[in-house]
mmCIF file of C-alpha atoms in Angstrom:
data_model
loop_
_atom_site.group_PDB
_atom_site.id
_atom_site.type_symbol
_atom_site.label_atom_id
_atom_site.label_comp_id
_atom_site.label_asym_id
_atom_site.label_seq_id
_atom_site.Cartn_x
_atom_site.Cartn_y
_atom_site.Cartn_z
ATOM 1 C CA UNK A 252 -5.902 -22.274 1.756
ATOM 2 C CA UNK A 253 -7.985 -21.800 4.163
ATOM 3 C CA UNK A 254 -11.257 -19.918 4.104
ATOM 4 C CA UNK A 255 -13.623 -17.955 6.889
ATOM 5 C CA UNK A 256 -16.849 -16.949 5.447
ATOM 6 C CA UNK A 257 -18.741 -14.646 7.349
ATOM 7 C CA UNK A 258 -22.155 -13.324 7.414
ATOM 8 C CA UNK A 259 -23.567 -10.673 6.774
ATOM 9 C CA UNK A 260 -21.004 -8.476 5.822
ATOM 10 C CA UNK A 261 -22.159 -5.716 6.893
ATOM 11 C CA UNK A 262 -26.470 -5.352 9.211
ATOM 12 C CA UNK A 263 -28.215 -2.227 9.782
ATOM 13 C CA UNK A 264 -31.190 -2.905 13.080
ATOM 14 C CA UNK A 265 -32.848 -1.300 16.007
ATOM 15 C CA UNK A 266 -31.720 -0.756 18.442
ATOM 16 C CA UNK A 267 -32.288 -2.823 21.733
ATOM 17 C CA UNK A 268 -32.832 -6.022 18.739
ATOM 18 C CA UNK A 269 -30.814 -8.962 18.787
ATOM 19 C CA UNK A 270 -28.314 -10.033 15.710
ATOM 20 C CA UNK A 271 -26.785 -12.431 14.655
ATOM 21 C CA UNK A 272 -23.088 -12.985 13.244
ATOM 22 C CA UNK A 273 -22.268 -16.566 11.463
ATOM 23 C CA UNK A 274 -18.609 -17.562 11.421
ATOM 24 C CA UNK A 275 -17.971 -20.817 8.963
ATOM 25 C CA UNK A 276 -14.978 -22.395 7.979
ATOM 26 C CA UNK A 277 -15.171 -23.682 4.797
ATOM 27 C CA UNK A 278 -12.936 -26.115 3.974
ATOM 28 C CA UNK A 279 -10.954 -26.969 7.702
ATOM 29 C CA UNK A 280 -12.181 -27.488 11.214
ATOM 30 C CA UNK A 281 -11.546 -24.539 13.683
ATOM 31 C CA UNK A 282 -10.750 -26.423 17.425
ATOM 32 C CA UNK A 283 -10.770 -22.833 18.270
ATOM 33 C CA UNK A 284 -12.368 -18.800 16.645
ATOM 34 C CA UNK A 285 -11.623 -15.987 18.047
ATOM 35 C CA UNK A 286 -14.271 -12.513 18.135
ATOM 36 C CA UNK A 287 -12.435 -9.904 17.763
ATOM 37 C CA UNK A 288 -14.645 -6.004 17.436
ATOM 38 C CA UNK A 289 -12.941 -3.505 15.741
ATOM 39 C CA UNK A 290 -13.558 1.028 16.067
ATOM 40 C CA UNK A 291 -12.008 3.422 13.580
ATOM 41 C CA UNK A 292 -9.209 3.677 12.992
ATOM 42 C CA UNK A 293 -8.140 1.208 15.656
ATOM 43 C CA UNK A 294 -6.732 -1.280 16.207
ATOM 44 C CA UNK A 295 -8.771 -5.316 16.055
ATOM 45 C CA UNK A 296 -9.601 -5.334 19.893
ATOM 46 C CA UNK A 297 -10.149 -9.388 21.074
ATOM 47 C CA UNK A 298 -13.143 -9.859 22.348
ATOM 48 C CA UNK A 299 -13.141 -13.880 23.469
ATOM 49 C CA UNK A 300 -12.049 -17.210 22.288
ATOM 50 C CA UNK A 301 -14.327 -20.180 22.408
ATOM 51 C CA UNK A 302 -13.629 -23.882 21.339
ATOM 52 C CA UNK A 303 -15.835 -25.946 19.973
ATOM 53 C CA UNK A 304 -18.462 -27.673 22.476
ATOM 54 C CA UNK A 305 -17.291 -24.982 25.385
ATOM 55 C CA UNK A 306 -18.270 -22.581 26.473
ATOM 56 C CA UNK A 307 -16.644 -19.307 25.194
ATOM 57 C CA UNK A 308 -13.659 -17.344 27.030
ATOM 58 C CA UNK A 309 -13.924 -13.525 27.187
ATOM 59 C CA UNK A 310 -11.657 -10.490 28.433
ATOM 60 C CA UNK A 311 -11.872 -8.449 30.393
ATOM 61 C CA UNK A 312 -14.597 -6.011 30.445
ATOM 62 C CA UNK A 313 -16.391 -7.438 27.485
ATOM 63 C CA UNK A 314 -20.565 -8.449 28.961
ATOM 64 C CA UNK A 315 -21.067 -12.345 27.757
ATOM 65 C CA UNK A 316 -24.280 -12.139 28.464
ATOM 66 C CA UNK A 317 -25.103 -9.327 25.770
ATOM 67 C CA UNK A 318 -22.521 -11.102 23.322
ATOM 68 C CA UNK A 319 -23.466 -14.450 23.316
ATOM 69 C CA UNK A 320 -20.696 -16.660 21.347
ATOM 70 C CA UNK A 321 -21.308 -20.350 20.400
ATOM 71 C CA UNK A 322 -19.546 -22.956 18.924
ATOM 72 C CA UNK A 323 -21.335 -25.460 18.508
ATOM 73 C CA UNK A 324 -19.397 -27.186 15.150
ATOM 74 C CA UNK A 325 -16.070 -27.803 14.254
ATOM 75 C CA UNK A 326 -16.912 -25.426 11.236
ATOM 76 C CA UNK A 327 -19.407 -22.930 12.700
ATOM 77 C CA UNK A 328 -19.806 -20.289 15.347
ATOM 78 C CA UNK A 329 -21.589 -17.218 15.891
ATOM 79 C CA UNK A 330 -22.413 -14.194 18.303
ATOM 80 C CA UNK A 331 -24.995 -12.760 19.073
ATOM 81 C CA UNK A 332 -25.393 -9.527 19.925
ATOM 82 C CA UNK A 333 -28.670 -8.977 22.426
ATOM 83 C CA UNK A 334 -29.863 -5.826 23.068
ATOM 84 C CA UNK A 335 -27.766 -4.273 21.065
ATOM 85 C CA UNK A 336 -27.555 -0.046 21.331
ATOM 86 C CA UNK A 337 -25.661 2.455 18.967
ATOM 87 C CA UNK A 338 -22.070 1.616 21.318
ATOM 88 C CA UNK A 339 -22.308 -1.745 20.012
ATOM 89 C CA UNK A 340 -22.147 -0.871 16.147
ATOM 90 C CA UNK A 341 -19.028 -1.670 15.031
ATOM 91 C CA UNK A 342 -17.051 -4.551 12.966
ATOM 92 C CA UNK A 343 -16.956 -7.340 14.006
ATOM 93 C CA UNK A 344 -14.213 -10.222 13.327
ATOM 94 C CA UNK A 345 -14.007 -13.737 13.270
ATOM 95 C CA UNK A 346 -11.391 -15.467 12.765
ATOM 96 C CA UNK A 347 -10.786 -19.430 13.416
ATOM 97 C CA UNK A 348 -7.772 -21.909 13.773
ATOM 98 C CA UNK A 349 -7.105 -24.645 12.254
ATOM 99 C CA UNK A 350 -4.714 -27.563 13.398
ATOM 100 C CA UNK A 351 -2.600 -27.351 9.747
ATOM 101 C CA UNK A 352 -1.654 -23.728 11.687
ATOM 102 C CA UNK A 353 -1.969 -20.170 11.024
ATOM 103 C CA UNK A 354 -4.974 -17.845 11.825
ATOM 104 C CA UNK A 355 -7.140 -16.956 9.565
ATOM 105 C CA UNK A 356 -10.250 -14.465 9.284
ATOM 106 C CA UNK A 357 -13.115 -13.560 8.128
ATOM 107 C CA UNK A 358 -14.249 -10.846 5.807
ATOM 108 C CA UNK A 359 -15.721 -8.727 9.116
ATOM 109 C CA UNK A 360 -19.525 -7.338 9.713
ATOM 110 C CA UNK A 361 -20.043 -4.013 10.117
ATOM 111 C CA UNK A 362 -22.714 -3.266 12.580
ATOM 112 C CA UNK A 363 -24.727 -0.373 12.627
ATOM 113 C CA UNK A 364 -26.960 0.351 15.528
ATOM 114 C CA UNK A 365 -29.961 2.712 14.721
ATOM 115 C CA UNK B 1476 -1.301 -10.420 29.115
ATOM 116 C CA UNK B 1477 1.168 -9.733 25.688
ATOM 117 C CA UNK B 1478 0.998 -6.531 25.310
ATOM 118 C CA UNK B 1479 2.458 -5.189 21.125
ATOM 119 C CA UNK B 1480 3.534 -1.841 19.844
ATOM 120 C CA UNK B 1481 3.610 0.058 17.073
ATOM 121 C CA UNK B 1482 5.279 2.680 15.195
ATOM 122 C CA UNK B 1483 4.575 4.287 12.518
ATOM 123 C CA UNK B 1484 1.074 5.483 13.156
ATOM 124 C CA UNK B 1485 1.161 6.670 10.253
ATOM 125 C CA UNK B 1486 4.472 6.144 7.213
ATOM 126 C CA UNK B 1487 3.872 8.425 4.357
ATOM 127 C CA UNK B 1488 6.635 7.326 1.695
ATOM 128 C CA UNK B 1489 6.938 7.992 -2.775
ATOM 129 C CA UNK B 1490 6.153 5.534 -4.269
ATOM 130 C CA UNK B 1491 9.333 2.954 -5.497
ATOM 131 C CA UNK B 1492 11.302 3.932 -1.336
ATOM 132 C CA UNK B 1493 11.134 1.295 1.131
ATOM 133 C CA UNK B 1494 9.008 1.478 4.262
ATOM 134 C CA UNK B 1495 9.606 -0.029 6.790
ATOM 135 C CA UNK B 1496 7.078 -1.178 10.237
ATOM 136 C CA UNK B 1497 8.602 -1.325 13.500
ATOM 137 C CA UNK B 1498 6.982 -3.521 16.795
ATOM 138 C CA UNK B 1499 7.948 -4.489 20.022
ATOM 139 C CA UNK B 1500 6.306 -6.682 22.310
ATOM 140 C CA UNK B 1501 6.223 -7.695 26.501
ATOM 141 C CA UNK B 1502 5.443 -11.101 27.024
ATOM 142 C CA UNK B 1503 8.034 -13.220 26.630
ATOM 143 C CA UNK B 1504 6.638 -16.710 25.998
ATOM 144 C CA UNK B 1505 5.283 -15.205 22.136
ATOM 145 C CA UNK B 1506 6.765 -17.856 19.881
ATOM 146 C CA UNK B 1507 4.511 -16.226 16.799
ATOM 147 C CA UNK B 1508 4.345 -13.011 15.223
ATOM 148 C CA UNK B 1509 2.272 -12.101 11.581
ATOM 149 C CA UNK B 1510 2.121 -8.907 10.073
ATOM 150 C CA UNK B 1511 -1.427 -7.935 8.507
ATOM 151 C CA UNK B 1512 -2.723 -6.142 6.004
ATOM 152 C CA UNK B 1513 -6.262 -4.293 6.263
ATOM 153 C CA UNK B 1514 -8.117 -2.775 3.661
ATOM 154 C CA UNK B 1515 -10.868 -0.354 4.372
ATOM 155 C CA UNK B 1516 -13.955 -2.286 5.509
ATOM 156 C CA UNK B 1517 -12.146 -5.705 4.944
ATOM 157 C CA UNK B 1518 -10.290 -8.106 7.141
ATOM 158 C CA UNK B 1519 -6.882 -8.478 7.351
ATOM 159 C CA UNK B 1520 -5.119 -10.845 5.392
ATOM 160 C CA UNK B 1521 -1.428 -12.151 6.243
ATOM 161 C CA UNK B 1522 1.288 -11.156 4.183
ATOM 162 C CA UNK B 1523 3.783 -12.366 6.385
ATOM 163 C CA UNK B 1524 4.599 -14.123 9.562
ATOM 164 C CA UNK B 1525 8.112 -15.248 11.775
ATOM 165 C CA UNK B 1526 8.686 -17.740 14.308
ATOM 166 C CA UNK B 1527 10.414 -16.658 17.344
ATOM 167 C CA UNK B 1528 13.584 -19.704 16.666
ATOM 168 C CA UNK B 1529 14.046 -17.899 13.071
ATOM 169 C CA UNK B 1530 15.840 -14.601 12.862
ATOM 170 C CA UNK B 1531 14.713 -12.691 9.440
ATOM 171 C CA UNK B 1532 12.161 -14.471 6.368
ATOM 172 C CA UNK B 1533 11.927 -12.375 3.121
ATOM 173 C CA UNK B 1534 8.632 -13.559 0.641
ATOM 174 C CA UNK B 1535 9.501 -11.158 -2.479
ATOM 175 C CA UNK B 1536 9.268 -7.844 -1.517
ATOM 176 C CA UNK B 1537 7.789 -8.482 1.981
ATOM 177 C CA UNK B 1538 10.227 -9.159 4.690
ATOM 178 C CA UNK B 1539 10.180 -9.211 8.638
ATOM 179 C CA UNK B 1540 13.297 -9.401 10.791
ATOM 180 C CA UNK B 1541 13.209 -11.388 14.792
ATOM 181 C CA UNK B 1542 14.837 -10.674 17.560
ATOM 182 C CA UNK B 1543 13.938 -12.595 20.739
ATOM 183 C CA UNK B 1544 16.119 -10.618 23.636
ATOM 184 C CA UNK B 1545 15.325 -7.009 22.474
ATOM 185 C CA UNK B 1546 11.661 -8.055 22.172
ATOM 186 C CA UNK B 1547 11.594 -6.620 18.570
ATOM 187 C CA UNK B 1548 10.318 -7.584 14.698
ATOM 188 C CA UNK B 1549 10.018 -5.199 12.702
ATOM 189 C CA UNK B 1550 8.268 -4.967 7.979
ATOM 190 C CA UNK B 1551 10.237 -3.949 5.731
ATOM 191 C CA UNK B 1552 8.513 -3.618 2.051
ATOM 192 C CA UNK B 1553 11.043 -2.411 -0.433
ATOM 193 C CA UNK B 1554 10.066 -1.260 -4.144
ATOM 194 C CA UNK B 1555 6.710 0.378 -2.905
ATOM 195 C CA UNK B 1556 4.275 0.661 -5.443
ATOM 196 C CA UNK B 1557 0.495 2.294 -4.258
ATOM 197 C CA UNK B 1558 -1.694 -0.891 -3.450
ATOM 198 C CA UNK B 1559 0.805 -0.480 -0.646
ATOM 199 C CA UNK B 1560 -1.568 1.454 1.298
ATOM 200 C CA UNK B 1561 -3.676 0.034 3.652
ATOM 201 C CA UNK B 1562 -2.860 -0.215 7.640
ATOM 202 C CA UNK B 1563 -0.687 -2.589 9.023
ATOM 203 C CA UNK B 1564 -1.138 -4.164 12.380
ATOM 204 C CA UNK B 1565 1.763 -6.372 13.579
ATOM 205 C CA UNK B 1566 0.999 -9.040 16.342
ATOM 206 C CA UNK B 1567 2.388 -12.023 18.867
ATOM 207 C CA UNK B 1568 0.707 -14.938 19.967
ATOM 208 C CA UNK B 1569 1.879 -19.074 21.368
ATOM 209 C CA UNK B 1570 1.326 -21.530 19.063
ATOM 210 C CA UNK B 1571 2.627 -24.950 20.324
ATOM 211 C CA UNK B 1572 -0.092 -28.121 20.386
ATOM 212 C CA UNK B 1573 -2.806 -24.902 19.672
ATOM 213 C CA UNK B 1574 -2.987 -21.611 18.971
ATOM 214 C CA UNK B 1575 -3.453 -18.983 21.581
ATOM 215 C CA UNK B 1576 -5.264 -15.981 21.172
ATOM 216 C CA UNK B 1577 -2.722 -13.274 18.349
ATOM 217 C CA UNK B 1578 -3.144 -10.200 20.462
ATOM 218 C CA UNK B 1579 -2.760 -6.935 17.370
ATOM 219 C CA UNK B 1580 -0.612 -3.693 18.300
ATOM 220 C CA UNK B 1581 -2.441 -0.474 17.297
ATOM 221 C CA UNK B 1582 -1.674 0.002 13.256
ATOM 222 C CA UNK B 1583 0.103 1.813 10.910
ATOM 223 C CA UNK B 1584 -1.007 3.282 8.259
ATOM 224 C CA UNK B 1585 0.660 3.344 5.441
ATOM 225 C CA UNK B 1586 0.813 5.820 2.314
ATOM 226 C CA UNK B 1587 1.716 5.375 -0.949
ATOM 227 C CA UNK B 1588 2.583 8.295 -3.472
ATOM 228 C CA UNK B 1589 2.348 7.730 -7.246
#
């Protein structure tokens, strides 16, 4: 079946630095990728939707200058958390869709900002 | 926009008993309803899904029912096993020529007691 690889699985960074998270579709072309954030014991909250070659669409309340999303190819999307602060610490999860249908989720990235 | 509610938030059952999780959605245009299982520190895994042109779907011990008129859908797990313990999320989306964003319910933490 479809596989989405997300990397890194966990990262610790200092406050004020930037962190990049990668999401790759391994065996299919992902026309659309979604980025979610999940706080402990809470549901997944959609941050943005990205289509290959175009600008991402951000959900209300998500700072587009802080969470930079790039979807440069049909198999790769990246999320960069810029000038990270402790309140950005969370579990970030990507999801990809393909023409055959369905959503495939990555394994998530645990970000801790110290 | 779409809003998905889910009940109960926590559920404990004895091994071998059945577990039922219920969800409602608000957007009548939603036509795809997946269910995900999430284990601690991992991304969500699709366990079953149903489309709006179907009222019920079953896969071994797991079944999902959909009432489009009432905008209700439910997950039924029979003969529960300890390895079924996890957080379960219902979700809703619109699919057609493309796949729209997935909106998640708040989740149900299921504990199966041996």
